[in-house]
Short mmCIF file of C-alpha atoms in Angstrom, two decimals:
data_model
loop_
_atom_site.label_atom_id
_atom_site.label_comp_id
_atom_site.label_asym_id
_atom_site.label_seq_id
_atom_site.Cartn_x
_atom_site.Cartn_y
_atom_site.Cartn_z
CA UNK A 17 186.67 23.58 10.69
CA UNK A 18 188.87 26.61 10.08
CA UNK A 19 190.69 27.98 13.12
CA UNK A 20 192.44 31.34 13.01
CA UNK A 21 193.63 33.88 15.58
CA UNK A 22 190.72 36.26 14.96
CA UNK A 23 188.17 33.51 15.49
CA UNK A 24 189.88 32.30 18.66
CA UNK A 25 190.09 35.86 19.95
CA UNK A 26 186.37 36.36 19.22
CA UNK A 27 185.44 33.16 21.05
CA UNK A 28 187.55 34.11 24.06
CA UNK A 29 186.23 37.70 24.01
CA UNK A 30 182.60 36.58 23.86
CA UNK A 31 183.22 34.04 26.62
CA UNK A 32 184.91 36.65 28.85
CA UNK A 33 182.38 39.37 28.20
CA UNK A 34 179.42 37.06 28.75
CA UNK A 35 180.95 35.72 31.98
CA UNK A 36 181.42 39.29 33.23
CA UNK A 37 177.96 40.52 32.20
CA UNK A 38 176.49 37.24 33.47
CA UNK A 39 177.34 38.18 37.07
CA UNK A 40 174.21 40.35 37.17
CA UNK A 41 171.71 37.68 35.99
CA UNK A 42 173.42 35.04 38.16
CA UNK A 43 173.09 37.32 41.19
CA UNK A 44 169.45 37.87 40.29
CA UNK A 45 168.78 34.16 39.82
CA UNK A 46 170.24 33.34 43.25
CA UNK A 47 168.17 36.03 44.95
CA UNK A 48 165.10 34.83 43.08
CA UNK A 49 165.70 31.22 44.11
CA UNK A 50 166.16 32.22 47.75
CA UNK A 51 162.98 34.30 47.63
CA UNK A 52 161.10 31.41 46.09
CA UNK A 53 162.08 29.11 48.93
CA UNK A 54 162.13 31.46 51.88
CA UNK A 55 159.82 34.44 51.44
CA UNK A 56 156.16 34.04 52.25
CA UNK A 57 154.41 33.02 49.03
CA UNK A 58 152.14 35.74 47.71
CA UNK A 59 153.65 38.44 49.94
CA UNK A 60 154.68 41.82 48.52
CA UNK A 61 158.43 41.13 48.80
CA UNK A 62 157.98 37.70 47.20
CA UNK A 63 156.10 39.17 44.23
CA UNK A 64 158.70 41.91 43.79
CA UNK A 65 161.62 39.45 43.77
CA UNK A 66 159.98 37.06 41.31
CA UNK A 67 160.54 39.53 38.46
CA UNK A 68 163.69 39.84 36.35
CA UNK A 69 163.53 36.55 34.44
CA UNK A 70 163.45 38.47 31.14
CA UNK A 71 166.93 39.84 31.83
CA UNK A 72 168.29 36.30 32.28
CA UNK A 73 166.59 35.19 29.05
CA UNK A 74 168.02 38.15 27.13
CA UNK A 75 171.53 37.29 28.35
CA UNK A 76 171.32 33.63 27.30
CA UNK A 77 169.64 34.33 23.92
CA UNK A 78 172.17 37.07 23.05
CA UNK A 79 175.11 34.75 23.76
CA UNK A 80 173.40 31.99 21.78
CA UNK A 81 172.80 34.24 18.74
CA UNK A 82 176.36 35.62 18.72
CA UNK A 83 177.71 32.10 19.04
CA UNK A 84 175.84 31.02 15.89
CA UNK A 85 177.89 33.59 13.95
CA UNK A 86 181.10 32.18 15.42
CA UNK A 87 180.02 28.60 14.59
CA UNK A 88 179.21 29.60 11.03
CA UNK A 89 182.54 31.47 10.69
CA UNK A 90 184.46 28.50 12.09
CA UNK A 91 183.00 26.15 9.47
CA UNK A 92 183.09 28.40 6.37
CA UNK A 93 186.03 30.64 7.26
CA UNK A 94 184.13 33.59 5.79
CA UNK A 95 183.11 36.12 8.45
CA UNK A 96 181.27 38.43 6.05
CA UNK A 97 179.12 35.58 4.74
CA UNK A 98 178.47 34.41 8.33
CA UNK A 99 177.39 37.93 9.31
CA UNK A 100 175.20 38.12 6.21
CA UNK A 101 173.49 34.83 7.07
CA UNK A 102 173.07 35.93 10.69
CA UNK A 103 171.50 39.15 9.42
CA UNK A 104 169.14 37.14 7.23
CA UNK A 105 168.21 34.86 10.14
CA UNK A 106 167.50 37.91 12.29
CA UNK A 107 165.43 39.49 9.52
CA UNK A 108 163.39 36.28 9.08
CA UNK A 109 162.83 36.03 12.83
CA UNK A 110 161.74 39.68 13.00
CA UNK A 111 159.44 39.10 10.01
CA UNK A 112 157.81 36.14 11.73
CA UNK A 113 157.50 38.08 14.99
CA UNK A 114 156.00 41.10 13.16
CA UNK A 115 153.43 39.00 11.31
CA UNK A 116 152.47 37.18 14.50
CA UNK A 117 151.96 40.34 16.49
CA UNK A 118 149.86 41.81 13.69
CA UNK A 119 152.23 44.74 13.12
CA UNK A 120 152.04 44.21 9.36
CA UNK B 11 158.07 53.35 84.13
CA UNK B 12 158.93 53.04 87.85
CA UNK B 13 155.85 50.86 88.25
CA UNK B 14 157.01 48.78 85.30
CA UNK B 15 160.49 48.39 86.77
CA UNK B 16 159.13 47.42 90.21
CA UNK B 17 156.91 44.81 88.55
CA UNK B 18 160.11 43.20 87.32
CA UNK B 19 161.56 42.75 90.80
CA UNK B 20 161.48 39.28 92.30
CA UNK B 21 158.95 39.21 95.20
CA UNK B 22 161.16 36.66 96.99
CA UNK B 23 164.65 38.17 96.85
CA UNK B 24 164.18 41.59 95.25
CA UNK B 25 166.43 40.66 92.34
CA UNK B 26 165.71 41.66 88.74
CA UNK B 27 163.64 39.35 86.59
CA UNK B 28 163.80 38.83 82.84
CA UNK B 29 161.44 37.09 80.45
CA UNK B 30 162.67 33.60 79.68
CA UNK B 31 161.62 32.38 76.21
CA UNK B 32 162.24 28.78 77.28
CA UNK B 33 160.11 28.94 80.47
CA UNK B 34 157.64 31.40 78.87
CA UNK B 35 157.62 33.23 82.20
CA UNK B 36 159.51 35.81 84.24
CA UNK B 37 162.65 34.33 85.76
CA UNK B 38 164.67 35.88 88.59
CA UNK B 39 168.32 36.45 87.74
CA UNK B 40 169.33 36.03 91.41
CA UNK B 41 167.29 33.16 92.86
CA UNK B 42 166.00 31.55 89.65
CA UNK B 43 162.34 31.62 90.70
CA UNK B 44 159.84 31.58 87.84
CA UNK B 45 156.67 33.71 87.71
CA UNK B 46 153.89 33.01 85.25
CA UNK B 47 152.61 36.08 83.39
CA UNK B 48 149.43 34.52 82.00
CA UNK B 49 146.09 36.03 83.05
CA UNK B 50 142.54 34.68 82.47
CA UNK B 51 141.62 37.63 80.22
CA UNK B 52 144.62 37.26 77.89
CA UNK B 53 142.29 36.40 75.01
CA UNK B 54 141.25 40.07 74.93
CA UNK B 55 144.58 40.82 73.26
CA UNK B 56 143.12 39.47 70.00
CA UNK B 57 140.58 42.30 69.84
CA UNK B 58 140.75 44.58 66.85
CA UNK B 59 139.83 48.24 66.70
CA UNK B 60 137.71 49.90 64.05
CA UNK B 61 139.05 52.87 62.14
CA UNK B 62 136.94 55.46 60.40
CA UNK B 63 138.81 57.39 57.72
CA UNK B 64 136.59 60.44 58.26
CA UNK B 65 137.13 60.66 62.01
CA UNK B 66 140.42 61.91 63.49
CA UNK B 67 142.54 59.42 65.43
CA UNK B 68 141.61 59.20 69.10
CA UNK B 69 144.08 56.50 70.06
CA UNK B 70 145.40 56.68 73.61
CA UNK B 71 148.98 57.90 73.88
CA UNK B 72 151.41 56.04 76.08
CA UNK B 73 153.30 57.70 78.92
CA UNK B 74 156.72 58.80 77.70
CA UNK B 75 159.33 56.23 78.73
CA UNK B 76 162.03 57.62 81.01
CA UNK B 77 164.89 56.01 79.17
CA UNK B 78 164.65 55.95 75.44
CA UNK B 79 167.81 55.14 73.54
CA UNK B 80 168.35 56.68 70.16
CA UNK B 81 170.79 55.29 67.63
CA UNK B 82 173.36 57.72 66.27
CA UNK B 83 173.52 55.82 62.98
CA UNK B 84 169.96 55.10 61.90
CA UNK B 85 167.98 57.25 64.34
CA UNK B 86 165.99 54.26 65.62
CA UNK B 87 164.50 54.76 69.09
CA UNK B 88 164.26 51.77 71.40
CA UNK B 89 163.34 51.22 75.00
CA UNK B 90 165.22 48.71 77.11
CA UNK B 91 163.20 47.13 79.88
CA UNK B 92 164.67 45.22 82.79
CA UNK B 93 168.15 43.85 83.29
CA UNK B 94 169.58 43.44 79.79
CA UNK B 95 170.80 46.73 78.41
CA UNK B 96 172.55 46.60 75.10
CA UNK B 97 174.90 49.42 74.22
CA UNK B 98 174.15 49.07 70.55
CA UNK B 99 171.16 49.65 68.33
CA UNK B 100 169.31 46.38 67.64
CA UNK B 101 168.54 47.53 64.10
CA UNK B 102 171.95 48.58 62.83
CA UNK B 103 174.40 47.85 65.67
CA UNK B 104 175.27 51.56 65.91
CA UNK B 105 175.98 53.31 69.23
CA UNK B 106 172.94 54.48 71.18
CA UNK B 107 172.55 57.53 73.40
CA UNK B 108 169.98 58.33 76.06
CA UNK B 109 167.33 60.82 74.94
CA UNK B 110 164.21 62.16 76.64
CA UNK B 111 161.35 59.75 76.03
CA UNK B 112 158.79 60.67 73.42
CA UNK B 113 155.20 59.59 74.01
CA UNK B 114 154.03 57.19 71.35
CA UNK B 115 150.84 55.20 70.95
CA UNK B 116 149.83 52.46 73.34
CA UNK B 117 150.81 49.00 72.18
CA UNK B 118 147.74 46.78 72.25
CA UNK B 119 149.31 43.34 72.24
CA UNK B 120 152.47 41.36 71.61
CA UNK B 121 153.65 37.84 70.97
CA UNK B 122 156.31 36.87 73.54
CA UNK B 123 159.67 35.43 72.54
CA UNK B 124 159.69 31.64 72.23
CA UNK B 125 163.15 31.24 70.77
CA UNK B 126 166.13 32.01 73.00
CA UNK B 127 169.36 33.76 71.99
CA UNK B 128 171.71 30.73 71.61
CA UNK B 129 169.18 28.89 69.44
CA UNK B 130 168.56 32.02 67.34
CA UNK B 131 172.29 32.35 66.75
CA UNK B 132 172.55 28.73 65.68
CA UNK B 133 169.64 29.21 63.26
CA UNK B 134 171.37 32.26 61.77
CA UNK B 135 174.57 30.24 61.28
CA UNK B 136 172.61 27.38 59.69
CA UNK B 137 171.02 29.91 57.33
CA UNK B 138 174.41 31.17 56.21
CA UNK B 139 175.70 27.60 55.79
CA UNK B 140 172.81 26.85 53.41
CA UNK B 141 173.63 29.77 51.06
CA UNK B 142 175.26 29.29 47.67
CA UNK B 143 177.97 31.59 46.28
CA UNK B 144 179.02 32.97 49.68
CA UNK B 145 182.66 33.80 50.54
CA UNK B 146 184.44 30.85 52.13
CA UNK B 147 185.29 32.71 55.34
CA UNK B 148 181.79 34.05 55.94
CA UNK B 149 180.68 31.33 58.37
CA UNK B 150 183.52 32.29 60.71
CA UNK B 151 182.54 35.97 60.57
CA UNK B 152 178.89 35.21 61.33
CA UNK B 153 179.97 33.04 64.28
CA UNK B 154 181.44 36.17 65.88
CA UNK B 155 178.23 38.18 65.36
CA UNK B 156 175.99 39.23 68.25
CA UNK B 157 172.26 38.54 68.39
CA UNK B 158 169.96 41.13 69.92
CA UNK B 159 166.34 40.46 70.84
CA UNK B 160 163.93 43.16 69.77
CA UNK B 161 160.18 43.64 69.91
CA UNK B 162 159.49 45.29 66.57
CA UNK B 163 156.33 47.36 66.00
CA UNK B 164 153.79 46.05 63.50
CA UNK B 165 150.25 46.73 62.44
CA UNK B 166 147.64 44.17 61.60
CA UNK B 167 145.09 45.58 59.20
CA UNK B 168 141.77 44.15 58.07
CA UNK B 169 139.98 45.81 55.19
CA UNK B 170 137.42 45.16 52.49
CA UNK B 171 138.39 46.44 49.07
CA UNK B 172 135.80 46.93 46.34
CA UNK B 173 138.06 47.07 43.29
CA UNK B 174 137.17 48.12 39.75
CA UNK B 175 140.00 47.37 37.36
CA UNK B 176 141.12 47.78 33.75
CA UNK B 177 143.87 45.60 32.27
CA UNK B 178 145.38 44.31 29.04
CA UNK B 179 146.29 40.72 28.21
CA UNK B 180 147.68 38.81 25.27
CA UNK B 181 146.03 36.07 23.22
CA UNK B 182 147.69 33.74 20.72
CA UNK B 183 145.36 32.24 18.13
CA UNK B 184 145.96 31.15 14.50
CA UNK B 185 149.61 32.22 14.73
CA UNK B 186 148.58 35.74 15.70
CA UNK B 187 149.39 37.51 18.92
CA UNK B 188 146.74 40.03 19.91
CA UNK B 189 146.53 42.44 22.85
CA UNK B 190 143.06 42.59 24.33
CA UNK B 191 141.50 44.86 26.92
CA UNK B 192 139.41 43.79 29.85
CA UNK B 193 137.76 45.37 32.85
CA UNK B 194 135.87 44.06 35.82
CA UNK B 195 135.20 44.27 39.50
CA UNK B 196 136.28 42.15 42.41
CA UNK B 197 136.08 42.20 46.18
CA UNK B 198 139.22 41.57 48.18
CA UNK B 199 139.21 40.96 51.91
CA UNK B 200 142.49 41.50 53.71
CA UNK B 201 142.54 39.75 57.07
CA UNK B 202 145.32 40.38 59.59
CA UNK B 203 147.62 41.85 56.98
CA UNK B 204 150.92 42.38 58.79
CA UNK B 205 152.49 45.75 58.08
CA UNK B 206 155.70 47.22 59.53
CA UNK B 207 155.03 50.18 61.82
CA UNK B 208 158.55 51.54 61.68
CA UNK B 209 160.86 52.58 58.86
CA UNK B 210 163.52 50.36 60.47
CA UNK B 211 161.45 47.23 59.92
CA UNK B 212 161.57 46.44 56.23
CA UNK B 213 158.89 44.45 54.39
CA UNK B 214 161.67 41.95 53.66
CA UNK B 215 162.00 41.21 57.40
CA UNK B 216 158.27 40.68 57.62
CA UNK B 217 157.97 38.49 54.54
CA UNK B 218 161.17 36.59 55.29
CA UNK B 219 160.44 35.46 58.82
CA UNK B 220 156.86 36.22 59.82
CA UNK B 221 155.04 33.65 57.70
CA UNK B 222 152.49 32.26 60.10
CA UNK B 223 150.98 35.00 62.20
CA UNK B 224 148.31 33.64 64.51
CA UNK B 225 146.29 36.20 66.52
CA UNK B 226 145.64 33.49 69.13
CA UNK B 227 149.31 33.85 70.18
CA UNK B 228 148.84 37.51 71.09
CA UNK B 229 149.17 38.52 74.74
CA UNK B 230 148.26 41.86 76.33
CA UNK B 231 151.10 44.35 76.52
CA UNK B 232 152.90 43.87 79.86
CA UNK B 233 156.33 45.06 80.96
CA UNK B 234 157.18 41.52 82.06
CA UNK B 235 157.23 40.23 78.49
CA UNK B 236 159.67 42.97 77.51
CA UNK B 237 162.08 42.34 80.40
CA UNK B 238 165.52 41.67 78.98
CA UNK B 239 164.73 42.81 75.45
CA UNK B 240 164.74 46.03 73.48
CA UNK B 241 161.48 47.32 72.08
CA UNK B 242 160.55 50.02 69.63
CA UNK B 243 157.32 51.77 70.53
CA UNK B 244 154.56 52.72 68.10
CA UNK B 245 154.80 56.27 66.79
CA UNK B 246 152.60 56.11 63.69
CA UNK B 247 148.95 57.18 63.62
CA UNK B 248 146.58 54.79 61.83
CA UNK B 249 146.47 57.08 58.79
CA UNK B 250 150.27 57.22 58.70
CA UNK B 251 150.42 53.42 59.01
CA UNK B 252 147.96 52.97 56.16
CA UNK B 253 149.76 55.38 53.86
CA UNK B 254 153.24 53.99 54.71
CA UNK B 255 152.08 50.56 53.58
CA UNK B 256 150.21 51.61 50.45
CA UNK B 257 152.98 50.33 48.15
CA UNK B 258 152.72 46.81 49.56
CA UNK B 259 148.95 46.82 49.39
CA UNK B 260 149.12 48.04 45.79
CA UNK B 261 151.40 45.10 44.88
CA UNK B 262 148.97 42.65 46.49
CA UNK B 263 145.89 44.17 44.81
CA UNK B 264 147.60 44.03 41.39
CA UNK B 265 148.42 40.38 41.99
CA UNK B 266 144.77 39.68 42.89
CA UNK B 267 143.72 41.39 39.63
CA UNK B 268 146.20 39.25 37.63
CA UNK B 269 144.70 36.13 39.22
CA UNK B 270 141.18 37.37 38.49
CA UNK B 271 141.91 38.10 34.81
CA UNK B 272 143.71 34.73 34.58
CA UNK B 273 145.10 35.28 31.05
CA UNK B 274 148.53 35.34 29.45
CA UNK B 275 150.81 38.37 29.98
CA UNK B 276 148.40 40.57 31.93
CA UNK B 277 149.77 44.11 31.88
CA UNK B 278 148.78 47.77 32.01
CA UNK B 279 146.71 47.26 35.15
CA UNK B 280 144.80 50.28 36.45
CA UNK B 281 142.29 50.17 39.26
CA UNK B 282 140.14 52.14 41.65
CA UNK B 283 139.37 50.78 45.10
CA UNK B 284 136.89 51.68 47.77
CA UNK B 285 138.28 50.68 51.15
CA UNK B 286 135.87 49.96 53.99
CA UNK B 287 135.83 47.98 57.23
CA UNK B 288 139.31 48.95 58.39
CA UNK B 289 140.24 47.26 61.65
CA UNK B 290 143.68 47.37 63.19
CA UNK B 291 145.93 46.36 66.06
CA UNK B 292 149.18 47.92 67.23
CA UNK B 293 151.35 44.98 68.14
CA UNK B 294 154.94 44.08 68.90
CA UNK B 295 156.50 40.98 67.38
CA UNK B 296 159.68 39.30 68.63
CA UNK B 297 162.69 39.33 66.34
CA UNK B 298 166.30 38.30 66.88
CA UNK B 299 168.72 40.32 64.79
CA UNK B 300 172.28 39.15 64.23
CA UNK B 301 174.67 41.84 63.03
CA UNK B 302 177.92 41.06 61.31
CA UNK B 303 180.39 43.02 59.26
CA UNK B 304 182.11 41.58 56.22
CA UNK B 305 184.74 43.63 54.38
CA UNK B 306 183.58 46.87 56.02
CA UNK B 307 179.98 46.30 54.99
CA UNK B 308 177.30 45.72 57.64
CA UNK B 309 174.78 42.91 57.19
CA UNK B 310 172.02 41.49 59.36
CA UNK B 311 170.25 38.19 59.66
CA UNK B 312 166.83 38.15 61.29
CA UNK B 313 165.32 35.21 63.14
CA UNK B 314 161.67 35.06 64.12
CA UNK B 315 161.32 34.95 67.89
CA UNK B 316 158.06 33.03 67.38
CA UNK B 317 159.10 30.00 65.33
CA UNK B 318 162.77 30.50 64.44
CA UNK B 319 162.24 31.15 60.74
CA UNK B 320 165.33 32.89 59.39
CA UNK B 321 166.09 35.32 56.58
CA UNK B 322 168.76 37.91 56.04
CA UNK B 323 171.36 39.77 54.07
CA UNK B 324 174.57 38.20 52.90
CA UNK B 325 177.55 39.04 50.69
CA UNK B 326 178.20 37.20 47.44
CA UNK B 327 181.44 35.61 46.32
CA UNK B 328 182.17 37.11 42.89
CA UNK B 329 184.62 34.30 42.13
CA UNK B 330 181.93 31.65 42.65
CA UNK B 331 179.33 33.66 40.74
CA UNK B 332 181.83 34.08 37.86
CA UNK B 333 182.31 30.29 37.76
CA UNK B 334 178.55 29.84 37.60
CA UNK B 335 178.25 32.48 34.89
CA UNK B 336 181.13 30.89 32.92
CA UNK B 337 179.39 27.51 33.04
CA UNK B 338 176.12 28.96 31.66
CA UNK B 339 178.07 30.90 29.02
CA UNK B 340 179.98 27.76 27.95
CA UNK B 341 176.72 25.83 27.51
CA UNK B 342 175.03 28.65 25.55
CA UNK B 343 178.11 29.14 23.32
CA UNK B 344 178.44 25.40 22.57
CA UNK B 345 174.79 25.14 21.55
CA UNK B 346 175.00 28.40 19.56
CA UNK B 347 178.16 27.41 17.68
CA UNK B 348 176.73 23.99 16.78
CA UNK B 349 173.54 25.64 15.46
CA UNK B 350 175.64 28.18 13.54
CA UNK B 351 177.76 25.42 11.99
CA UNK B 352 174.62 23.58 10.86
CA UNK B 353 173.09 26.76 9.43
CA UNK B 354 176.21 27.34 7.29
CA UNK B 355 175.35 24.38 5.06
#
């Protein structure tokens, strides 16, 4: 494990930024949970409030993906190589997604 | 209106009577005598009225009330009947002023209050206590709030919808995701669909507290039931009521179509519907509204006057939400960094 100031700063920055951006999905999750328990099931307001899960998923997956770069960088100490591998992982995932959706 | 007011005078002592939710009867403020309001033909209040889209509305108009109060904030117009006269708007807590009464449509039926003010306030406080991520001092603020009883105007609509729809859905077979098209027809019957009959009553109020509407609870419109409460009269024609609630009906029809298609990721829904068999009632439903202000922002909690079900608006504590967000972030970052470290080798 290689620790340096840039890596620590990146970890702290990602943590801070994600915590700040996360206020929106957390707010949405609470409202969704309250709607699930208290609004009449199947009513118009209930159906409208049940949406928005995608936004929560995007938040978590983005933080997860960025963290993989930081984990890689922490172990190898080479940010460029970590970014390259992350780029390759993304390309492979996009390739798989494209072939599955029949875009190619 | 004079006739209505005289009907609220106690035959024994001449004092003013109010409707007691606990006794379910008129109660004299002076001598405490109780007068039952039930009549043998009360069941007639359940009757529905047919509406023909091609025929103009011929609904009877009500006599203009002598004392209508209009809110200076939200413009809501309410009528106070009997002894209790609030100086604030039940909807937004703004100041009200006397205006000449405007004739609306005759209310056909109402469900009387069953929950009294102290109990409604306790339910509102319990609701706030059960919230997560609320500011620590909120319970104290809500304790100082005032509850106002209001008969809010609603429609009940019945209709038969012959729907023809087109939609897309997604299939996943042999590692391939495909989007497929479908179309079909279905019949939907809406029975006693509750719809707000005033812009001041939001669908959220309806769906939050009015879960179990039972037409058997309806009583004919009588001044006695309103005594001591504010009421907003009906001002929408049937056509206006139908069009004001089209958005809600659209959401419900789309949900029916999703259920009918019953496939993964149904999207791109389009439909045409032929609506027939419209029946309606103009009714008033009892609602307690608790107003409170937190950091210069007004909120309200509504309690059903029928069964005490509670829903409302509340502020969020950003500090508590940030802690929650930080916890989720920490978990996601730990997992991500471990996966990244493994992928490096």
